[in-house]
Short mmCIF file of C-alpha atoms in Angstrom, two decimals:
data_model
loop_
_atom_site.label_atom_id
_atom_site.label_comp_id
_atom_site.label_asym_id
_atom_site.label_seq_id
_atom_site.Cartn_x
_atom_site.Cartn_y
_atom_site.Cartn_z
CA GLY U 45 -64.18 12.70 -87.74
CA ALA U 46 -61.04 13.26 -89.41
CA CYS U 47 -60.50 9.90 -91.40
CA ALA U 48 -63.48 10.28 -92.75
CA LEU U 49 -62.34 12.81 -94.38
CA LEU U 50 -59.60 12.27 -95.57
CA CYS U 51 -59.86 8.39 -96.90
CA PRO U 52 -62.22 9.59 -99.35
CA ALA U 53 -59.83 12.02 -100.21
CA ILE U 54 -57.03 9.55 -100.66
CA ARG U 55 -59.38 6.58 -102.95
CA MET U 56 -60.09 10.19 -105.07
CA MET U 57 -55.50 10.94 -104.94
CA LEU U 58 -54.98 6.81 -106.10
CA THR U 59 -58.13 7.35 -107.57
CA ALA U 60 -56.48 9.68 -110.29
CA ALA U 61 -52.63 8.76 -110.53
CA VAL U 62 -53.94 4.54 -111.33
CA ARG U 63 -56.37 6.74 -113.96
CA ARG U 64 -53.06 8.45 -115.57
CA ALA U 65 -50.73 5.62 -114.96
CA SER U 66 -52.81 3.38 -117.49
CA ALA U 67 -53.61 6.44 -119.78
CA ALA U 68 -49.79 6.41 -120.30
CA GLY U 69 -50.31 2.35 -121.28
CA PRO U 70 -48.74 -0.43 -119.55
CA LEU U 71 -45.47 -0.61 -118.37
CA THR U 72 -43.98 2.47 -119.71
CA CYS U 73 -43.13 5.00 -116.78
CA ARG U 74 -40.83 1.73 -114.62
CA GLY U 75 -36.68 0.13 -115.04
CA PHE U 76 -36.32 -3.10 -114.40
CA SER U 77 -32.50 -3.79 -112.59
CA ALA U 78 -30.31 -6.03 -114.43
CA VAL U 79 -30.51 -9.69 -113.02
CA ALA U 80 -28.04 -9.54 -109.59
CA ASP U 81 -24.41 -11.29 -110.61
CA LEU U 82 -24.22 -14.73 -109.24
CA SER U 83 -20.72 -16.22 -111.40
CA GLU U 84 -18.94 -15.71 -108.10
CA PHE U 85 -20.83 -18.77 -107.41
CA THR U 86 -20.53 -21.06 -109.41
CA SER U 87 -17.11 -21.23 -111.59
CA ALA U 88 -16.63 -22.29 -115.14
CA PRO U 89 -17.78 -26.24 -116.26
CA ALA U 90 -15.40 -28.70 -116.05
CA VAL U 91 -15.54 -30.84 -119.15
CA THR U 92 -13.50 -34.48 -120.44
CA ALA U 93 -15.28 -37.55 -122.63
CA THR U 94 -13.55 -40.48 -122.26
CA GLY U 95 -12.70 -43.48 -124.90
CA SER U 96 -16.09 -43.95 -125.47
CA GLY U 97 -17.52 -41.10 -125.23
CA VAL U 98 -19.08 -40.51 -123.20
CA LYS U 99 -19.31 -37.28 -121.56
CA ILE U 100 -18.78 -36.08 -118.03
CA ALA U 101 -19.24 -31.86 -116.66
CA SER U 102 -18.84 -31.10 -113.44
CA VAL U 103 -19.25 -27.42 -112.01
CA SER U 104 -17.94 -26.42 -108.43
CA MET U 105 -20.90 -24.40 -106.11
CA PRO U 106 -20.35 -23.94 -102.03
CA GLY U 107 -22.45 -26.12 -100.00
CA GLU U 108 -22.27 -29.79 -98.39
CA THR U 109 -24.66 -31.42 -100.98
CA SER U 110 -24.26 -32.62 -104.22
CA THR U 111 -26.62 -33.22 -107.77
CA VAL U 112 -25.36 -36.68 -109.87
CA THR U 113 -26.94 -36.29 -112.85
CA ALA U 114 -27.37 -39.13 -115.99
CA TRP U 115 -29.02 -38.27 -119.17
CA ILE U 116 -28.82 -41.43 -121.96
CA ASN U 117 -30.64 -40.11 -125.03
CA ALA U 118 -33.28 -43.11 -124.67
CA GLY U 119 -35.93 -41.48 -124.43
CA SER U 120 -39.65 -42.75 -126.18
CA ARG U 121 -39.34 -41.44 -129.55
CA TYR U 122 -36.38 -44.29 -129.86
CA GLU U 123 -38.81 -46.48 -129.64
CA SER U 124 -40.97 -48.55 -132.01
CA ALA U 125 -45.00 -48.69 -131.71
CA GLU U 126 -44.87 -52.03 -131.13
CA VAL U 127 -42.59 -52.54 -127.67
CA ASN U 128 -44.09 -48.26 -126.45
CA GLY U 129 -43.28 -47.72 -123.11
CA VAL U 130 -39.93 -50.08 -123.08
CA ALA U 131 -37.01 -47.13 -121.65
CA TYR U 132 -40.55 -46.31 -118.82
CA VAL U 133 -40.08 -49.46 -117.80
CA LEU U 134 -36.21 -50.16 -118.19
CA GLN U 135 -36.10 -47.18 -116.12
CA THR U 136 -38.67 -47.67 -113.17
CA ALA U 137 -37.13 -51.56 -113.14
CA ALA U 138 -33.88 -50.34 -112.39
CA LEU U 139 -34.84 -48.18 -109.73
CA GLN U 140 -37.16 -51.28 -108.52
CA ALA U 141 -34.00 -53.42 -108.55
CA LYS U 142 -31.70 -50.79 -106.91
CA SER U 143 -33.79 -50.02 -103.77
CA LYS U 144 -31.46 -51.74 -101.02
CA GLU U 145 -28.68 -49.67 -102.66
CA ILE U 146 -30.79 -46.70 -102.55
CA ALA U 147 -31.61 -46.87 -98.82
CA ALA U 148 -28.32 -47.43 -97.86
CA LEU U 149 -26.56 -44.77 -100.34
CA GLY U 150 -28.36 -41.86 -98.47
CA GLY U 151 -29.67 -38.73 -99.79
CA MET U 152 -32.60 -38.68 -102.91
CA VAL U 153 -31.86 -41.25 -106.28
CA SER U 154 -35.13 -40.67 -108.71
CA GLY U 155 -35.53 -41.09 -112.49
CA TYR U 156 -37.88 -40.35 -114.81
CA THR U 157 -38.32 -41.12 -119.06
CA SER U 158 -39.35 -37.69 -121.07
CA ARG U 159 -39.93 -38.40 -125.00
CA GLU U 160 -35.70 -37.77 -125.42
CA HIS U 161 -34.42 -39.20 -122.29
CA ILE U 162 -34.03 -41.47 -119.30
CA VAL U 163 -32.77 -39.72 -116.45
CA PHE U 164 -31.53 -40.75 -113.29
CA GLU U 165 -31.16 -37.87 -109.77
CA ALA U 166 -28.86 -38.29 -107.41
CA GLN U 167 -29.02 -35.63 -104.74
CA VAL U 168 -25.93 -36.97 -101.50
CA LEU U 169 -23.11 -35.12 -99.63
CA ASN U 170 -20.16 -34.29 -100.92
CA GLU U 171 -18.94 -37.40 -99.94
CA HIS U 172 -21.24 -39.50 -101.12
CA VAL U 173 -20.54 -38.74 -104.69
CA PRO U 174 -18.50 -41.51 -105.83
CA GLN U 175 -20.68 -43.83 -104.55
CA ALA U 176 -23.39 -42.51 -105.82
CA THR U 177 -21.76 -41.68 -109.75
CA ALA U 178 -21.71 -45.89 -109.39
CA LEU U 179 -24.69 -46.35 -108.10
CA LEU U 180 -26.31 -44.26 -111.04
CA GLY U 181 -23.82 -46.91 -113.68
CA GLU U 182 -25.48 -49.76 -112.79
CA LEU U 183 -28.68 -48.47 -113.23
CA ALA U 184 -27.97 -47.64 -116.76
CA LYS U 185 -27.91 -51.26 -117.03
CA PRO U 186 -31.01 -53.56 -117.99
CA VAL U 187 -32.71 -55.50 -114.92
CA ALA U 188 -33.44 -59.71 -115.66
CA ASP U 189 -37.71 -58.94 -113.80
CA VAL U 190 -39.33 -56.61 -114.88
CA GLU U 191 -42.68 -57.93 -113.73
CA SER U 192 -43.22 -55.59 -110.77
CA ALA U 193 -42.34 -52.39 -112.81
CA LYS U 194 -45.04 -52.91 -115.53
CA ALA U 195 -47.10 -53.70 -112.78
CA THR U 196 -46.30 -50.31 -111.81
CA VAL U 197 -46.75 -48.98 -115.39
CA ALA U 198 -50.17 -50.70 -115.40
CA ASP U 199 -51.37 -48.83 -112.44
CA GLU U 200 -49.98 -45.83 -113.48
CA LEU U 201 -51.61 -45.99 -116.71
CA ALA U 202 -54.90 -46.75 -115.30
CA ALA U 203 -55.41 -43.49 -113.32
CA ALA U 204 -54.24 -41.51 -116.32
CA ALA U 205 -56.97 -43.46 -118.43
CA ALA U 206 -59.15 -42.03 -114.51
CA SER U 207 -57.91 -38.69 -115.40
CA PRO U 208 -57.07 -37.28 -118.80
CA GLN U 209 -56.78 -33.78 -117.48
CA GLU U 210 -53.43 -34.59 -116.03
CA VAL U 211 -52.14 -36.06 -119.55
CA LEU U 212 -52.90 -33.07 -121.10
CA MET U 213 -49.31 -32.83 -122.55
CA GLU U 214 -49.75 -35.78 -124.34
CA HIS U 215 -52.42 -35.76 -125.76
CA LEU U 216 -51.57 -33.02 -126.71
CA HIS U 217 -47.92 -34.23 -128.43
CA ASP U 218 -50.33 -36.95 -130.11
CA ALA U 219 -51.79 -34.30 -131.99
CA ALA U 220 -48.97 -32.46 -133.13
CA PHE U 221 -47.00 -34.83 -134.43
CA LEU U 222 -49.25 -37.69 -135.70
CA ASP U 223 -48.30 -41.29 -136.33
CA THR U 224 -44.31 -40.50 -135.36
CA ALA U 225 -43.14 -41.12 -131.98
CA MET U 226 -42.42 -37.95 -130.61
CA GLY U 227 -46.19 -38.21 -130.65
CA MET U 228 -46.06 -41.80 -129.07
CA SER U 229 -46.86 -41.41 -124.60
CA VAL U 230 -44.17 -41.33 -123.04
CA ARG U 231 -45.36 -44.53 -120.57
CA GLY U 232 -47.53 -46.72 -123.65
CA THR U 233 -49.62 -48.11 -124.28
CA PRO U 234 -51.68 -51.21 -122.03
CA GLU U 235 -51.68 -53.47 -124.01
CA THR U 236 -47.77 -52.96 -125.27
CA VAL U 237 -46.17 -52.26 -121.59
CA ALA U 238 -48.35 -55.86 -120.86
CA SER U 239 -47.18 -57.02 -123.81
CA LEU U 240 -43.30 -56.78 -122.59
CA GLY U 241 -41.41 -58.58 -121.30
CA ALA U 242 -37.17 -58.51 -120.29
CA GLN U 243 -35.70 -59.65 -123.64
CA ASP U 244 -38.38 -56.70 -125.34
CA VAL U 245 -36.20 -54.24 -122.25
CA ALA U 246 -32.59 -55.72 -122.83
CA ALA U 247 -32.79 -55.51 -127.08
CA PHE U 248 -33.86 -51.64 -126.30
CA ALA U 249 -31.43 -51.57 -124.09
CA ALA U 250 -28.74 -52.87 -126.33
CA ALA U 251 -30.00 -50.41 -129.54
CA ASN U 252 -29.77 -47.71 -126.89
CA ILE U 253 -28.32 -47.21 -124.29
CA SER U 254 -24.08 -47.01 -125.64
CA ALA U 255 -21.63 -44.20 -124.17
CA GLU U 256 -21.77 -41.62 -127.17
CA ARG U 257 -25.48 -41.76 -126.10
CA THR U 258 -24.87 -41.00 -122.80
CA VAL U 259 -24.03 -37.78 -120.52
CA VAL U 260 -22.36 -37.86 -116.73
CA THR U 261 -22.68 -34.43 -115.07
CA ALA U 262 -22.58 -32.98 -110.88
CA ALA U 263 -22.92 -29.41 -109.37
CA GLY U 264 -22.13 -28.90 -105.87
CA GLY U 265 -19.01 -28.85 -103.89
CA MET U 266 -17.76 -32.30 -104.64
CA ASP U 267 -14.53 -33.01 -105.75
CA SER U 268 -14.08 -32.80 -109.44
CA LYS U 269 -10.99 -34.44 -110.76
CA ALA U 270 -12.81 -37.10 -107.82
CA PHE U 271 -16.11 -36.71 -109.15
CA ALA U 272 -14.70 -37.61 -113.06
CA ASP U 273 -12.93 -40.69 -111.85
CA ALA U 274 -16.01 -43.05 -110.76
CA ALA U 275 -17.55 -40.99 -114.16
CA ALA U 276 -15.65 -42.89 -115.75
CA ALA U 277 -15.09 -45.89 -114.26
CA ALA U 278 -18.84 -46.62 -113.76
CA PHE U 279 -19.78 -45.11 -117.23
CA GLY U 280 -17.02 -45.72 -119.51
CA GLY U 281 -17.46 -49.81 -120.19
CA LEU U 282 -20.95 -48.86 -121.87
CA PRO U 283 -21.55 -50.34 -125.99
CA THR U 284 -20.41 -48.65 -128.72
CA LEU U 285 -22.59 -47.61 -131.47
CA ALA U 286 -22.16 -48.52 -135.01
CA SER U 287 -21.54 -45.41 -136.73
CA GLY U 288 -24.39 -43.85 -137.31
CA ALA U 289 -26.85 -45.03 -135.68
CA VAL U 290 -26.37 -42.31 -132.49
CA ASP U 291 -28.00 -39.96 -134.09
CA ALA U 292 -30.58 -42.01 -135.54
CA VAL U 293 -34.31 -41.31 -134.73
CA SER U 294 -37.94 -40.66 -136.51
CA PRO U 295 -38.39 -37.55 -138.09
CA ALA U 296 -40.56 -35.46 -135.34
CA THR U 297 -42.38 -34.18 -138.56
CA PHE U 298 -45.21 -31.22 -137.60
CA THR U 299 -49.17 -32.22 -138.56
CA GLY U 300 -51.70 -29.77 -137.86
CA SER U 301 -54.66 -31.12 -135.39
CA ASP U 302 -56.75 -31.55 -132.27
CA LYS U 303 -57.86 -34.41 -130.28
CA ARG U 304 -61.00 -34.00 -127.99
CA MET U 305 -62.07 -35.89 -125.50
CA ARG U 306 -65.31 -34.43 -124.14
CA PHE U 307 -66.50 -35.97 -120.85
CA ASP U 308 -69.34 -33.33 -119.54
CA SER U 309 -69.00 -34.55 -116.47
CA MET U 310 -66.05 -33.13 -114.47
CA ASP U 311 -66.32 -29.40 -113.24
CA ALA U 312 -64.35 -27.70 -115.50
CA ALA U 313 -62.85 -28.07 -119.79
CA HIS U 314 -59.02 -28.53 -119.85
CA VAL U 315 -57.12 -27.16 -123.49
CA ALA U 316 -53.88 -26.97 -124.17
CA VAL U 317 -53.64 -24.82 -128.19
CA ALA U 318 -49.56 -25.93 -129.66
CA PHE U 319 -47.94 -24.27 -132.88
CA LYS U 320 -44.59 -25.93 -134.34
CA SER U 321 -41.08 -24.41 -132.27
CA VAL U 322 -37.59 -24.99 -133.01
CA PRO U 323 -34.47 -26.71 -131.30
CA PHE U 324 -33.00 -26.54 -128.59
CA ASP U 325 -30.16 -25.36 -129.85
CA SER U 326 -32.07 -22.74 -131.99
CA PRO U 327 -30.62 -19.14 -131.87
CA GLU U 328 -35.29 -18.67 -131.52
CA MET U 329 -35.27 -19.94 -128.44
CA TYR U 330 -34.55 -16.77 -126.60
CA PRO U 331 -37.24 -15.08 -128.38
CA LEU U 332 -40.00 -18.14 -127.13
CA MET U 333 -38.47 -17.91 -123.37
CA VAL U 334 -39.12 -14.26 -123.33
CA MET U 335 -42.54 -14.49 -125.09
CA GLN U 336 -43.27 -17.07 -122.31
CA ALA U 337 -42.70 -14.94 -119.84
CA TYR U 338 -43.88 -12.40 -121.60
CA LEU U 339 -47.54 -14.25 -121.81
CA GLY U 340 -47.31 -15.16 -117.69
CA GLY U 341 -49.77 -17.08 -116.08
CA PHE U 342 -51.98 -17.78 -112.98
CA ASP U 343 -53.75 -20.14 -111.24
CA LYS U 344 -57.46 -18.44 -109.85
CA THR U 345 -57.51 -21.35 -107.45
CA SER U 346 -54.19 -19.99 -105.66
CA ALA U 347 -53.58 -16.63 -106.59
CA THR U 348 -53.55 -13.83 -104.13
CA ILE U 349 -54.15 -11.12 -107.12
CA PRO U 350 -57.29 -11.04 -109.14
CA ALA U 351 -55.97 -11.83 -112.55
CA ARG U 352 -57.76 -8.74 -113.98
CA ASN U 353 -54.64 -6.88 -111.58
CA LEU U 354 -52.47 -9.08 -112.86
CA THR U 355 -49.40 -7.58 -115.06
CA SER U 356 -49.41 -9.59 -118.75
CA ARG U 357 -52.05 -8.71 -120.73
CA LEU U 358 -53.21 -12.03 -121.69
CA SER U 359 -54.68 -12.45 -117.45
CA ILE U 360 -55.79 -8.78 -117.53
CA ASP U 361 -58.10 -10.77 -120.50
CA GLN U 362 -58.79 -13.77 -119.06
CA GLY U 363 -59.54 -12.17 -115.14
CA GLU U 364 -61.88 -9.53 -115.96
CA GLN U 365 -63.93 -11.17 -118.47
CA GLU U 366 -63.76 -14.46 -116.46
CA ALA U 367 -63.33 -16.48 -118.30
CA ALA U 368 -60.05 -18.88 -118.01
CA THR U 369 -59.52 -19.72 -114.17
CA ALA U 370 -56.21 -20.66 -115.02
CA ILE U 371 -53.39 -19.91 -117.60
CA SER U 372 -50.02 -21.69 -118.44
CA PRO U 373 -48.05 -21.06 -121.50
CA PHE U 374 -45.42 -23.24 -121.72
CA ASN U 375 -41.86 -23.88 -124.39
CA LEU U 376 -40.88 -27.14 -124.84
CA ASN U 377 -37.46 -27.57 -127.51
CA TYR U 378 -36.15 -31.11 -128.11
CA LYS U 379 -32.86 -32.04 -130.39
CA ASP U 380 -34.80 -31.43 -133.69
CA THR U 381 -38.61 -29.24 -132.52
CA GLY U 382 -40.51 -28.24 -130.59
CA ILE U 383 -43.64 -27.18 -129.87
CA PHE U 384 -44.95 -23.16 -128.38
CA GLY U 385 -48.55 -22.61 -127.13
CA VAL U 386 -50.54 -22.75 -123.70
CA TYR U 387 -52.58 -24.15 -121.63
CA PHE U 388 -55.88 -23.36 -119.88
CA GLN U 389 -58.65 -24.27 -118.05
CA ALA U 390 -62.26 -23.09 -117.89
CA PRO U 391 -65.75 -23.64 -117.61
CA ASP U 392 -67.46 -25.14 -119.36
CA ASN U 393 -69.68 -22.20 -120.72
CA ARG U 394 -66.41 -19.76 -120.87
CA LEU U 395 -64.57 -21.76 -123.64
CA GLU U 396 -65.40 -18.99 -126.95
CA ASP U 397 -63.79 -16.61 -124.56
CA GLY U 398 -61.33 -18.37 -123.16
CA MET U 399 -60.27 -19.49 -126.61
CA TRP U 400 -60.33 -15.81 -127.94
CA TYR U 401 -58.36 -13.74 -125.74
CA THR U 402 -55.75 -16.57 -125.54
CA LEU U 403 -55.85 -16.60 -129.63
CA TRP U 404 -55.47 -12.05 -129.75
CA ASN U 405 -52.50 -12.28 -127.67
CA LEU U 406 -50.20 -14.98 -128.65
CA VAL U 407 -50.68 -12.65 -132.47
CA ARG U 408 -50.48 -9.12 -130.43
CA MET U 409 -47.21 -11.01 -130.08
CA ALA U 410 -46.65 -10.39 -133.79
CA HIS U 411 -47.67 -7.12 -134.48
CA LYS U 412 -47.59 -5.11 -130.46
CA THR U 413 -45.30 -6.20 -128.46
CA SER U 414 -43.24 -2.89 -126.83
CA ASP U 415 -39.92 -2.95 -126.05
CA ALA U 416 -40.97 -2.05 -122.18
CA GLU U 417 -43.17 -4.82 -121.62
CA VAL U 418 -40.20 -7.56 -123.11
CA GLU U 419 -37.67 -6.15 -120.46
CA PHE U 420 -40.43 -6.83 -117.95
CA ALA U 421 -40.57 -10.13 -119.24
CA LYS U 422 -36.70 -10.46 -119.35
CA THR U 423 -36.56 -9.30 -115.54
CA GLN U 424 -38.81 -11.41 -115.06
CA LEU U 425 -37.31 -15.04 -117.11
CA LYS U 426 -33.89 -14.16 -115.51
CA THR U 427 -35.35 -14.26 -111.85
CA GLN U 428 -36.17 -17.30 -112.73
CA LEU U 429 -33.11 -19.14 -114.40
CA ALA U 430 -31.26 -18.09 -111.55
CA ALA U 431 -33.53 -19.32 -109.31
CA GLU U 432 -33.31 -22.56 -111.03
CA TYR U 433 -29.38 -22.60 -111.54
CA SER U 434 -28.44 -21.16 -108.20
CA THR U 435 -29.49 -25.37 -107.30
CA THR U 436 -26.81 -28.34 -107.74
CA SER U 437 -29.89 -30.24 -108.87
CA GLY U 438 -30.29 -26.96 -111.74
CA ALA U 439 -26.42 -26.27 -112.64
CA ALA U 440 -26.59 -29.99 -113.18
CA ALA U 441 -29.14 -30.54 -115.20
CA GLY U 442 -28.50 -27.74 -117.27
CA LEU U 443 -25.35 -28.83 -117.98
CA ALA U 444 -26.82 -32.72 -119.11
CA LYS U 445 -29.09 -31.31 -122.05
CA GLY U 446 -26.62 -28.95 -123.81
CA LEU U 447 -24.58 -31.74 -124.07
CA SER U 448 -26.64 -33.99 -124.86
CA LEU U 449 -28.77 -31.75 -126.94
CA THR U 450 -26.18 -29.52 -128.39
CA GLY U 451 -22.91 -31.42 -127.30
CA ARG U 452 -22.22 -27.73 -124.98
CA PRO U 453 -22.88 -27.83 -120.65
CA SER U 454 -25.62 -25.24 -121.13
CA THR U 455 -25.09 -22.36 -118.06
CA LEU U 456 -26.36 -19.52 -116.15
CA ALA U 457 -24.67 -17.39 -118.24
CA ASP U 458 -25.10 -18.61 -121.62
CA MET U 459 -28.82 -18.61 -120.49
CA LEU U 460 -28.33 -15.02 -119.10
CA ALA U 461 -26.69 -13.32 -122.04
CA GLY U 462 -29.10 -14.71 -124.74
CA VAL U 463 -32.02 -13.19 -122.88
CA ASP U 464 -29.71 -10.06 -122.95
CA ALA U 465 -30.15 -9.70 -126.05
CA VAL U 466 -33.28 -10.21 -126.85
CA ASP U 467 -35.79 -7.16 -128.04
CA ALA U 468 -39.20 -6.21 -129.30
CA ALA U 469 -38.35 -6.58 -132.67
CA ALA U 470 -37.00 -10.18 -132.03
CA VAL U 471 -40.02 -11.50 -130.27
CA ARG U 472 -42.29 -9.93 -132.90
CA ALA U 473 -40.50 -11.83 -135.70
CA VAL U 474 -40.12 -14.85 -133.63
CA ALA U 475 -43.95 -14.73 -133.28
CA LYS U 476 -44.66 -13.56 -136.86
CA GLU U 477 -42.64 -16.87 -137.57
CA VAL U 478 -44.38 -19.95 -134.81
CA VAL U 479 -48.09 -18.41 -134.16
CA ASN U 480 -49.07 -15.75 -137.17
CA ASP U 481 -51.49 -17.93 -139.78
CA GLU U 482 -49.76 -21.70 -138.95
CA ASP U 483 -51.69 -24.44 -138.36
CA HIS U 484 -51.83 -25.75 -134.47
CA ALA U 485 -52.33 -28.89 -132.15
CA LEU U 486 -54.95 -28.89 -130.16
CA ALA U 487 -55.62 -31.11 -126.85
CA ALA U 488 -59.13 -31.26 -125.18
CA VAL U 489 -60.51 -32.87 -122.05
CA GLY U 490 -64.16 -32.07 -120.06
CA PRO U 491 -66.99 -30.48 -121.31
CA ILE U 492 -65.84 -28.55 -124.29
CA TYR U 493 -69.02 -28.99 -126.32
CA GLU U 494 -69.01 -24.79 -126.63
CA LEU U 495 -65.01 -24.94 -127.68
CA PRO U 496 -64.54 -23.41 -130.95
CA ASP U 497 -63.97 -26.39 -134.49
CA TYR U 498 -60.70 -26.25 -135.68
CA ASN U 499 -61.48 -23.89 -138.24
CA TRP U 500 -62.73 -21.17 -135.90
CA ILE U 501 -58.88 -21.54 -133.71
CA ARG U 502 -57.18 -21.40 -137.49
CA ARG U 503 -59.00 -18.19 -138.78
CA ARG U 504 -57.67 -16.52 -135.45
CA SER U 505 -54.54 -17.07 -135.55
CA HIS U 506 -54.21 -14.48 -137.91
CA TRP U 507 -55.27 -10.41 -138.30
CA LEU U 508 -56.35 -8.78 -141.41
CA ARG U 509 -54.56 -5.27 -141.00
CA TYR U 510 -53.79 -3.55 -143.91
#
């Protein structure tokens, strides 16, 4: 009986409290603590270089394992259209050719190809770091037999053709960087991959895999000197390129366009919209990282909290309107360009609302971003960065990416300092530059017959304000 009387009273008090908080505005009554100082867990990176130009860096971290990586500036944007996919075939063939050595080493050895890099990574016990480094050096060399690798890549291309939503970002790059090497698929096309031979792989390696384009890093409890010596021995023999060829790459020209693939039989539509962004070494990268955290994200199929009850305005709007069922902002920074935008998934009859609220929240950052919202986003972002760089894999990748793209190692301290310097004014300024009244690129697949056309979307990339 007492509970029956008490519960309505509690509900009334809670409802009143929520209304008072809502009236005060989002996130205005809460302070945010800084991420804990993690400097005691990592040391300053040790950076050296071989006489031929291979950059070597390492950072000590507590633990029994270490991660070794080799990053080579020889991704798909260094290919010609006739041999599109050759870098990915090279990387796949190298891993297959050394499968026995990988098994004997133990640990985990993997690789991937991106638009700018071929990357090999080994996670091993500390005492096995010299052997792992030597193995990565062998993986950087082309192999004679590429037929098995071509068959593997062909299977992956067939799977992608059957599920185009799984490679939506590939289609987005095609739309954003139309008719440039940056827009070509990392895996290539069925036709180009089928035509590749061992001589094409060897020619690509000779033209692009060089000492000056290679970065080797390690993070963990390994002996840093032993690693540096092993890296110099494994990669010091790489050839050097002629003057001017090291940074030779075709321009990544951004083009406002869209690519639409209509499949009414699919359960939901998948849409990615992007704007031209900034390179990795731009100071504006940090406001864009905060903007990505500010927009938030969710997936209705796995979320424990309804989108309308989340923190970000974008998630709340999409949840209240029952428009998008999944949201994922992205911020991709390359050596000389970048793209910033939002991926969302929505039912076929909610695409217009999903796009409207996505654009409204993107443009809102240029006009109504508050200090409290930015501080909340910064705290979330710093937590994510701390979690990433606290792993040996994340720390080694950070060193390699920074050295490869800017010539300087990227550390957690650098990233946190850059984020700390961002304020609401910086976010508004960068949003005005990148998003407000700018052309966009779009890729969409699924039942998209209600997705607005390019001009409708372009018109809503700005507000009429007087």
